[in-house]
């Protein structure tokens, strides 16, 4: 049945008229727009100047989070659990670490390290607390309090050390080849900022903050010539956090610069004009600055997630600019009038740019419900940056485009117009894609349906897992050092079991001590993960043996509370201090420190789950026990990841779908537009599942970010498709027309996005490399879906209504004009 004409106007067409007026206004008031942007720039610079970098656990957990509160309670009782663990060997010496000269150097090194800022205590073989029984009781002294005069004396000490379980596996390896210095800190990455500054008046640069200050001071000392015969491996929370902070802060600028350079080159190749490069870059730079200024307004800090912001805003900001510049050049060539070209361009692409910005911002903002603070903050300030990019694209970009002669001397020829649209060869390629869609739409739908099924099966295999070590690339020195040390002794990751007796002095109860000891032995059964455990029970067992002339049969806990109390009293009177590392000041609580290799959270979780099952089968009765420590916080993050991934993606899908349905005033059009945007997300997650690429706290962003970005090109294509259908009444002709007009911009924006995200491959962090690669793949799939799946769906579902026959098709110079409008001649 023939329909007399197109249907009633929708919101998109009404917005087109609004944006047409905005284009003309921006052109006429370009001086004011430019001054306003400069004023905004000044305000943003001022606000951004107070923002500092922070990658502490406080940037991941909210202060009200139960797991984080438990960790802070542990720190209140026992202080910081962050250490530098320095493994060393002396391969050039026949007696290794027990060589007399080497031990003398270690004694000097221990004293040097004790003077490092933020260091609470340094323990090494030269000053370790050594407990031994004497006729009148016990004697506690430093292992080398009286330094041996001969190699033979030192070797005798070696034999005693290797018989002491408290030292073996922590301070010295079982074979005596390796030894370690344990550098404990009084500061922690979760401490208030004023406690992290070395110089209160030197600002908040990384070079003045913990943990960078102690890390670099320790590295400087270890590199001195007097220690060159000793081979050191410096690992632990302090070097890991320090290096991580510096990498993230340094790469935020470096990767952004690389991305800008690569995209600028790409834009110049496509547009061959300076404005095609300068315009998008200015828009992006200002939007990044607005996002940082928002951090200053909100009182937030830069964190790990910020490293992705420049690349994200470059991709989004350039995408809008590409559509605007591509259409402006075509209109300018056709009409010959710069102001008219600006108005027509905004009329045509303005509504789509608004909708794409809103959907991208919605995709970003959907992650604000994540309980991980860094991700929640990233969701907000990235959404602010996206909307700032839209604002500058609609105003400042058109100011830049307005410079030059307003009227061309002549209207461009058809050949010149075609060249402005990418050239005849490119147009033939787009026409071939449209022709393929028309002829093979059923085959296209069948293949995509099959890929959906295969990808869904892959998603079922997807797992959530992370390993902090794998944040760094395999050739990163700190990763190689940590993996080397983990293969020998020490343990660089901590899980703490906190025992609460419920009343002061309760820890000396033999039943409480027995519970601590049996949980400790259970943890040690997980030998593939756990490398060393420490508790007050170790010290008391040593005391009992020392009081019984070192008889191994007495290496057990005392049977009575009074005897334990007497031991501890004599221990403290003799100068013993080590027990204070494992009990609170009132002896009401005690910690069991489990040091593990830096393994994947799934492996660490198996150990924690095993201990929990043991406690369910054989529960503690004299005390209560809870798990905390850095390792436990990582496990909590895993749970957050699972919940955030599901809820964030569902929220993004619902919000974006609702926006599409509202703008198009059609549920069918909204749903048809959403299906092509589901495909890249589903295919990428399915790919991750089939190739066993786990979701971690960074990759969980892929689905929400991908649907927010990939929907942009779909919106431009669907809007143009609908516009052309309203003019021609034919789905086939409308597809050819929309592909010819918007296809080149879709290709350019996708190429820009792919190149932009691939720049993350230059990161020293494997997480960023994988994130960028996966998003680049996702964007490429989105382009394929927009070129093939979306047209096939539209021609099958016919969401724009029944086809109708137009009496005559409007001239091409009228493209973008609402039905019924009159095209004006250039310059009128």
Short mmCIF file of N, CA and C in Angstrom, two decimals, residues 219-341:
data_model
loop_
_atom_site.label_atom_id
_atom_site.label_comp_id
_atom_site.label_asym_id
_atom_site.label_seq_id
_atom_site.Cartn_x
_atom_site.Cartn_y
_atom_site.Cartn_z
N UNK A 219 66.75 1.29 47.41
CA UNK A 219 67.42 0.93 46.16
C UNK A 219 68.77 1.63 46.04
N UNK A 220 68.84 2.88 46.48
CA UNK A 220 70.10 3.63 46.44
C UNK A 220 71.16 2.98 47.34
N UNK A 221 70.73 2.56 48.52
CA UNK A 221 71.68 1.93 49.46
C UNK A 221 72.17 0.60 48.92
N UNK A 222 71.26 -0.22 48.40
CA UNK A 222 71.63 -1.54 47.88
C UNK A 222 72.59 -1.44 46.70
N UNK A 223 72.57 -0.32 45.98
CA UNK A 223 73.42 -0.15 44.79
C UNK A 223 74.81 0.37 45.12
N UNK A 224 75.10 0.61 46.40
CA UNK A 224 76.41 1.17 46.75
C UNK A 224 77.53 0.17 46.47
N UNK A 225 78.73 0.67 46.17
CA UNK A 225 79.86 -0.22 45.80
C UNK A 225 80.22 -1.24 46.87
N UNK A 226 80.06 -0.89 48.15
CA UNK A 226 80.47 -1.82 49.21
C UNK A 226 79.61 -3.07 49.28
N UNK A 227 78.48 -3.06 48.55
CA UNK A 227 77.60 -4.23 48.57
C UNK A 227 77.57 -4.96 47.23
N UNK A 228 78.53 -4.67 46.35
CA UNK A 228 78.49 -5.21 45.01
C UNK A 228 78.67 -6.73 44.94
N UNK A 229 79.33 -7.32 45.96
CA UNK A 229 79.52 -8.77 45.95
C UNK A 229 78.26 -9.53 46.36
N UNK A 230 77.28 -8.81 46.84
CA UNK A 230 76.04 -9.44 47.30
C UNK A 230 74.95 -9.18 46.25
N UNK A 231 74.21 -10.21 45.92
CA UNK A 231 73.14 -10.09 44.92
C UNK A 231 71.80 -9.95 45.64
N UNK A 232 71.12 -8.82 45.42
CA UNK A 232 69.88 -8.52 46.12
C UNK A 232 68.67 -8.66 45.20
N UNK A 233 67.54 -9.08 45.78
CA UNK A 233 66.23 -9.06 45.12
C UNK A 233 65.28 -8.32 46.06
N UNK A 234 64.86 -7.12 45.64
CA UNK A 234 64.04 -6.25 46.50
C UNK A 234 62.57 -6.40 46.10
N UNK A 235 61.76 -7.00 46.97
CA UNK A 235 60.35 -7.24 46.67
C UNK A 235 59.50 -6.86 47.88
N UNK A 236 58.21 -7.15 47.80
CA UNK A 236 57.29 -6.83 48.89
C UNK A 236 56.34 -5.71 48.51
N UNK A 237 55.46 -5.37 49.46
CA UNK A 237 54.43 -4.37 49.18
C UNK A 237 55.02 -3.01 48.82
N UNK A 238 56.11 -2.62 49.49
CA UNK A 238 56.67 -1.28 49.27
C UNK A 238 57.17 -1.10 47.84
N UNK A 239 58.07 -1.95 47.33
CA UNK A 239 58.50 -1.75 45.93
C UNK A 239 57.38 -1.94 44.92
N UNK A 240 56.49 -2.91 45.16
CA UNK A 240 55.39 -3.14 44.22
C UNK A 240 54.50 -1.90 44.11
N UNK A 241 54.09 -1.36 45.25
CA UNK A 241 53.21 -0.19 45.23
C UNK A 241 53.92 1.03 44.66
N UNK A 242 55.20 1.21 45.01
CA UNK A 242 55.94 2.38 44.53
C UNK A 242 56.09 2.34 43.02
N UNK A 243 56.51 1.20 42.49
CA UNK A 243 56.70 1.08 41.04
C UNK A 243 55.37 1.21 40.32
N UNK A 244 54.34 0.62 40.88
CA UNK A 244 53.01 0.68 40.28
C UNK A 244 52.54 2.13 40.18
N UNK A 245 52.70 2.88 41.28
CA UNK A 245 52.29 4.28 41.28
C UNK A 245 53.02 5.07 40.21
N UNK A 246 54.32 4.85 40.10
CA UNK A 246 55.12 5.61 39.14
C UNK A 246 54.77 5.22 37.71
N UNK A 247 54.54 3.94 37.48
CA UNK A 247 54.17 3.50 36.13
C UNK A 247 52.84 4.13 35.72
N UNK A 248 51.87 4.07 36.61
CA UNK A 248 50.54 4.60 36.28
C UNK A 248 50.59 6.10 36.05
N UNK A 249 51.30 6.81 36.93
CA UNK A 249 51.38 8.26 36.77
C UNK A 249 52.13 8.63 35.50
N UNK A 250 53.24 7.95 35.24
CA UNK A 250 54.02 8.26 34.05
C UNK A 250 53.31 7.91 32.77
N UNK A 251 52.61 6.78 32.77
CA UNK A 251 51.97 6.33 31.54
C UNK A 251 50.70 7.08 31.23
N UNK A 252 50.11 7.73 32.21
CA UNK A 252 48.91 8.52 31.92
C UNK A 252 49.22 9.57 30.86
N UNK A 253 50.37 10.21 30.99
CA UNK A 253 50.77 11.20 30.00
C UNK A 253 51.39 10.58 28.76
N UNK A 254 52.24 9.55 28.97
CA UNK A 254 52.92 8.94 27.84
C UNK A 254 51.95 8.28 26.87
N UNK A 255 51.04 7.47 27.40
CA UNK A 255 50.09 6.78 26.53
C UNK A 255 49.13 7.77 25.87
N UNK A 256 48.74 8.81 26.64
CA UNK A 256 47.90 9.83 26.03
C UNK A 256 48.60 10.53 24.88
N UNK A 257 49.91 10.82 25.07
CA UNK A 257 50.68 11.45 24.00
C UNK A 257 50.82 10.57 22.78
N UNK A 258 51.10 9.28 23.01
CA UNK A 258 51.19 8.33 21.91
C UNK A 258 49.87 8.24 21.14
N UNK A 259 48.79 8.17 21.90
CA UNK A 259 47.47 8.07 21.27
C UNK A 259 47.17 9.31 20.44
N UNK A 260 47.47 10.48 21.02
CA UNK A 260 47.24 11.73 20.28
C UNK A 260 48.05 11.75 18.98
N UNK A 261 49.33 11.35 19.07
CA UNK A 261 50.19 11.39 17.88
C UNK A 261 49.69 10.42 16.81
N UNK A 262 49.33 9.20 17.23
CA UNK A 262 48.87 8.20 16.25
C UNK A 262 47.57 8.63 15.60
N UNK A 263 46.65 9.15 16.41
CA UNK A 263 45.35 9.57 15.86
C UNK A 263 45.51 10.81 15.00
N UNK A 264 46.40 11.73 15.42
CA UNK A 264 46.63 12.92 14.60
C UNK A 264 47.14 12.53 13.21
N UNK A 265 48.06 11.57 13.16
CA UNK A 265 48.57 11.10 11.87
C UNK A 265 47.45 10.47 11.05
N UNK A 266 46.62 9.67 11.72
CA UNK A 266 45.52 9.01 11.03
C UNK A 266 44.52 10.03 10.48
N UNK A 267 44.21 11.05 11.28
CA UNK A 267 43.27 12.08 10.84
C UNK A 267 43.82 12.87 9.65
N UNK A 268 45.12 13.12 9.69
CA UNK A 268 45.72 13.86 8.56
C UNK A 268 45.65 13.03 7.28
N UNK A 269 45.85 11.72 7.41
CA UNK A 269 45.75 10.84 6.25
C UNK A 269 44.34 10.89 5.66
N UNK A 270 43.33 10.91 6.55
CA UNK A 270 41.94 10.88 6.07
C UNK A 270 41.48 12.24 5.53
N UNK A 271 41.85 13.34 6.24
CA UNK A 271 41.28 14.65 5.89
C UNK A 271 42.22 15.54 5.09
N UNK A 272 43.52 15.32 5.20
CA UNK A 272 44.51 16.11 4.46
C UNK A 272 44.39 17.60 4.74
N UNK A 273 43.88 17.95 5.91
CA UNK A 273 43.73 19.36 6.30
C UNK A 273 44.17 19.51 7.75
N UNK A 274 44.79 20.66 8.06
CA UNK A 274 45.26 20.90 9.43
C UNK A 274 44.09 20.93 10.41
N UNK A 275 42.96 21.51 9.98
CA UNK A 275 41.81 21.59 10.88
C UNK A 275 41.29 20.21 11.24
N UNK A 276 41.47 19.24 10.34
CA UNK A 276 41.03 17.87 10.63
C UNK A 276 41.85 17.23 11.73
N UNK A 277 43.02 17.79 12.03
CA UNK A 277 43.87 17.28 13.11
C UNK A 277 43.74 18.18 14.35
N UNK A 278 43.87 19.49 14.13
CA UNK A 278 43.90 20.42 15.27
C UNK A 278 42.56 20.45 16.00
N UNK A 279 41.45 20.51 15.25
CA UNK A 279 40.13 20.60 15.88
C UNK A 279 39.86 19.48 16.86
N UNK A 280 39.94 18.21 16.43
CA UNK A 280 39.69 17.11 17.37
C UNK A 280 40.65 17.09 18.55
N UNK A 281 41.93 17.43 18.31
CA UNK A 281 42.90 17.40 19.40
C UNK A 281 42.60 18.45 20.47
N UNK A 282 42.17 19.62 20.05
CA UNK A 282 41.81 20.67 21.01
C UNK A 282 40.60 20.24 21.83
N UNK A 283 39.61 19.68 21.16
CA UNK A 283 38.41 19.20 21.85
C UNK A 283 38.78 18.15 22.90
N UNK A 284 39.64 17.22 22.53
CA UNK A 284 40.03 16.15 23.44
C UNK A 284 40.82 16.69 24.63
N UNK A 285 41.79 17.56 24.36
CA UNK A 285 42.62 18.10 25.43
C UNK A 285 41.77 18.83 26.47
N UNK A 286 40.82 19.64 26.01
CA UNK A 286 39.97 20.38 26.94
C UNK A 286 39.05 19.45 27.72
N UNK A 287 38.55 18.40 27.08
CA UNK A 287 37.65 17.48 27.79
C UNK A 287 38.40 16.71 28.87
N UNK A 288 39.66 16.34 28.60
CA UNK A 288 40.47 15.67 29.63
C UNK A 288 40.69 16.61 30.80
N UNK A 289 40.98 17.88 30.50
CA UNK A 289 41.21 18.85 31.57
C UNK A 289 39.95 19.06 32.41
N UNK A 290 38.78 19.08 31.76
CA UNK A 290 37.52 19.22 32.51
C UNK A 290 37.32 18.03 33.44
N UNK A 291 37.65 16.82 32.97
CA UNK A 291 37.51 15.63 33.82
C UNK A 291 38.42 15.71 35.03
N UNK A 292 39.66 16.17 34.84
CA UNK A 292 40.59 16.31 35.98
C UNK A 292 40.08 17.39 36.93
N UNK A 293 39.56 18.48 36.37
CA UNK A 293 39.00 19.55 37.22
C UNK A 293 37.85 19.02 38.06
N UNK A 294 37.05 18.12 37.48
CA UNK A 294 35.96 17.52 38.25
C UNK A 294 36.51 16.76 39.46
N UNK A 295 37.63 16.10 39.29
CA UNK A 295 38.26 15.42 40.43
C UNK A 295 38.58 16.42 41.53
N UNK A 296 39.08 17.59 41.12
CA UNK A 296 39.37 18.61 42.11
C UNK A 296 38.13 19.11 42.82
N UNK A 297 37.04 19.29 42.06
CA UNK A 297 35.77 19.75 42.66
C UNK A 297 35.24 18.72 43.65
N UNK A 298 35.31 17.43 43.26
CA UNK A 298 34.77 16.36 44.10
C UNK A 298 35.69 15.98 45.24
N UNK A 299 36.94 16.46 45.22
CA UNK A 299 37.90 16.10 46.26
C UNK A 299 38.44 14.69 46.10
N UNK A 300 38.46 14.16 44.88
CA UNK A 300 38.97 12.82 44.62
C UNK A 300 40.41 12.89 44.13
N UNK A 301 41.07 11.73 44.10
CA UNK A 301 42.45 11.65 43.65
C UNK A 301 42.55 10.88 42.34
N UNK A 302 43.66 11.09 41.65
CA UNK A 302 43.97 10.26 40.49
C UNK A 302 44.35 8.87 40.96
N UNK A 303 43.92 7.85 40.26
CA UNK A 303 44.25 6.48 40.66
C UNK A 303 44.52 5.66 39.40
N UNK A 304 44.60 4.34 39.59
CA UNK A 304 44.92 3.45 38.47
C UNK A 304 44.00 3.66 37.29
N UNK A 305 42.69 3.85 37.54
CA UNK A 305 41.73 3.90 36.46
C UNK A 305 41.97 5.12 35.54
N UNK A 306 42.60 6.15 36.08
CA UNK A 306 42.79 7.37 35.29
C UNK A 306 43.65 7.12 34.06
N UNK A 307 44.50 6.10 34.11
CA UNK A 307 45.39 5.82 32.99
C UNK A 307 44.60 5.56 31.71
N UNK A 308 43.33 5.13 31.84
CA UNK A 308 42.51 4.83 30.67
C UNK A 308 41.75 6.04 30.15
N UNK A 309 41.66 7.10 30.97
CA UNK A 309 40.81 8.23 30.60
C UNK A 309 41.27 8.95 29.34
N UNK A 310 42.58 9.32 29.21
CA UNK A 310 42.96 10.02 27.98
C UNK A 310 42.61 9.24 26.71
N UNK A 311 42.91 7.94 26.70
CA UNK A 311 42.60 7.14 25.52
C UNK A 311 41.10 7.10 25.26
N UNK A 312 40.31 6.95 26.32
CA UNK A 312 38.86 6.90 26.17
C UNK A 312 38.31 8.21 25.61
N UNK A 313 38.74 9.35 26.18
CA UNK A 313 38.21 10.63 25.73
C UNK A 313 38.75 11.01 24.36
N UNK A 314 39.97 10.58 24.06
CA UNK A 314 40.48 10.80 22.71
C UNK A 314 39.59 10.08 21.70
N UNK A 315 39.27 8.83 22.04
CA UNK A 315 38.43 8.03 21.14
C UNK A 315 37.06 8.67 20.97
N UNK A 316 36.43 9.04 22.08
CA UNK A 316 35.07 9.59 22.03
C UNK A 316 35.06 10.98 21.41
N UNK A 317 35.99 11.85 21.86
CA UNK A 317 36.02 13.22 21.35
C UNK A 317 36.32 13.28 19.87
N UNK A 318 37.25 12.45 19.43
CA UNK A 318 37.60 12.43 18.01
C UNK A 318 36.44 11.89 17.18
N UNK A 319 35.70 10.91 17.71
CA UNK A 319 34.59 10.32 16.96
C UNK A 319 33.56 11.39 16.59
N UNK A 320 33.14 12.20 17.56
CA UNK A 320 32.19 13.28 17.25
C UNK A 320 32.79 14.26 16.23
N UNK A 321 34.06 14.61 16.45
CA UNK A 321 34.71 15.58 15.56
C UNK A 321 34.79 15.06 14.14
N UNK A 322 35.07 13.78 13.99
CA UNK A 322 35.18 13.19 12.65
C UNK A 322 33.86 13.32 11.89
N UNK A 323 32.75 12.98 12.56
CA UNK A 323 31.44 13.09 11.91
C UNK A 323 31.16 14.54 11.52
N UNK A 324 31.51 15.46 12.40
CA UNK A 324 31.24 16.88 12.13
C UNK A 324 32.10 17.37 10.97
N UNK A 325 33.39 17.09 11.02
CA UNK A 325 34.30 17.58 9.97
C UNK A 325 33.97 16.95 8.62
N UNK A 326 33.69 15.64 8.62
CA UNK A 326 33.36 14.96 7.36
C UNK A 326 32.13 15.58 6.71
N UNK A 327 31.08 15.83 7.51
CA UNK A 327 29.86 16.42 6.95
C UNK A 327 30.07 17.87 6.57
N UNK A 328 30.84 18.60 7.39
CA UNK A 328 31.08 20.02 7.09
C UNK A 328 31.80 20.17 5.75
N UNK A 329 32.81 19.34 5.53
CA UNK A 329 33.55 19.44 4.27
C UNK A 329 32.63 19.16 3.07
N UNK A 330 31.78 18.15 3.22
CA UNK A 330 30.87 17.82 2.12
C UNK A 330 29.88 18.95 1.86
N UNK A 331 29.29 19.49 2.93
CA UNK A 331 28.32 20.59 2.78
C UNK A 331 28.99 21.85 2.23
N UNK A 332 30.22 22.12 2.74
CA UNK A 332 30.91 23.33 2.29
C UNK A 332 31.21 23.25 0.79
N UNK A 333 31.60 22.03 0.35
CA UNK A 333 31.87 21.85 -1.07
C UNK A 333 30.60 22.00 -1.90
N UNK A 334 29.47 21.50 -1.38
CA UNK A 334 28.20 21.56 -2.12
C UNK A 334 27.61 22.97 -2.13
N UNK A 335 27.60 23.64 -0.96
CA UNK A 335 26.87 24.89 -0.80
C UNK A 335 27.73 26.12 -1.06
N UNK A 336 29.04 26.00 -0.79
CA UNK A 336 29.93 27.14 -1.02
C UNK A 336 29.86 28.21 0.04
N UNK A 337 29.07 28.00 1.10
CA UNK A 337 28.90 28.99 2.17
C UNK A 337 29.28 28.35 3.50
N UNK A 338 30.25 28.96 4.21
CA UNK A 338 30.76 28.35 5.44
C UNK A 338 29.72 28.35 6.55
N UNK A 339 28.99 29.43 6.72
CA UNK A 339 27.98 29.47 7.79
C UNK A 339 26.85 28.50 7.52
N UNK A 340 26.40 28.45 6.26
CA UNK A 340 25.32 27.54 5.90
C UNK A 340 25.76 26.09 6.09
N UNK A 341 27.03 25.82 5.77
CA UNK A 341 27.56 24.46 5.94
C UNK A 341 27.59 24.08 7.42
#
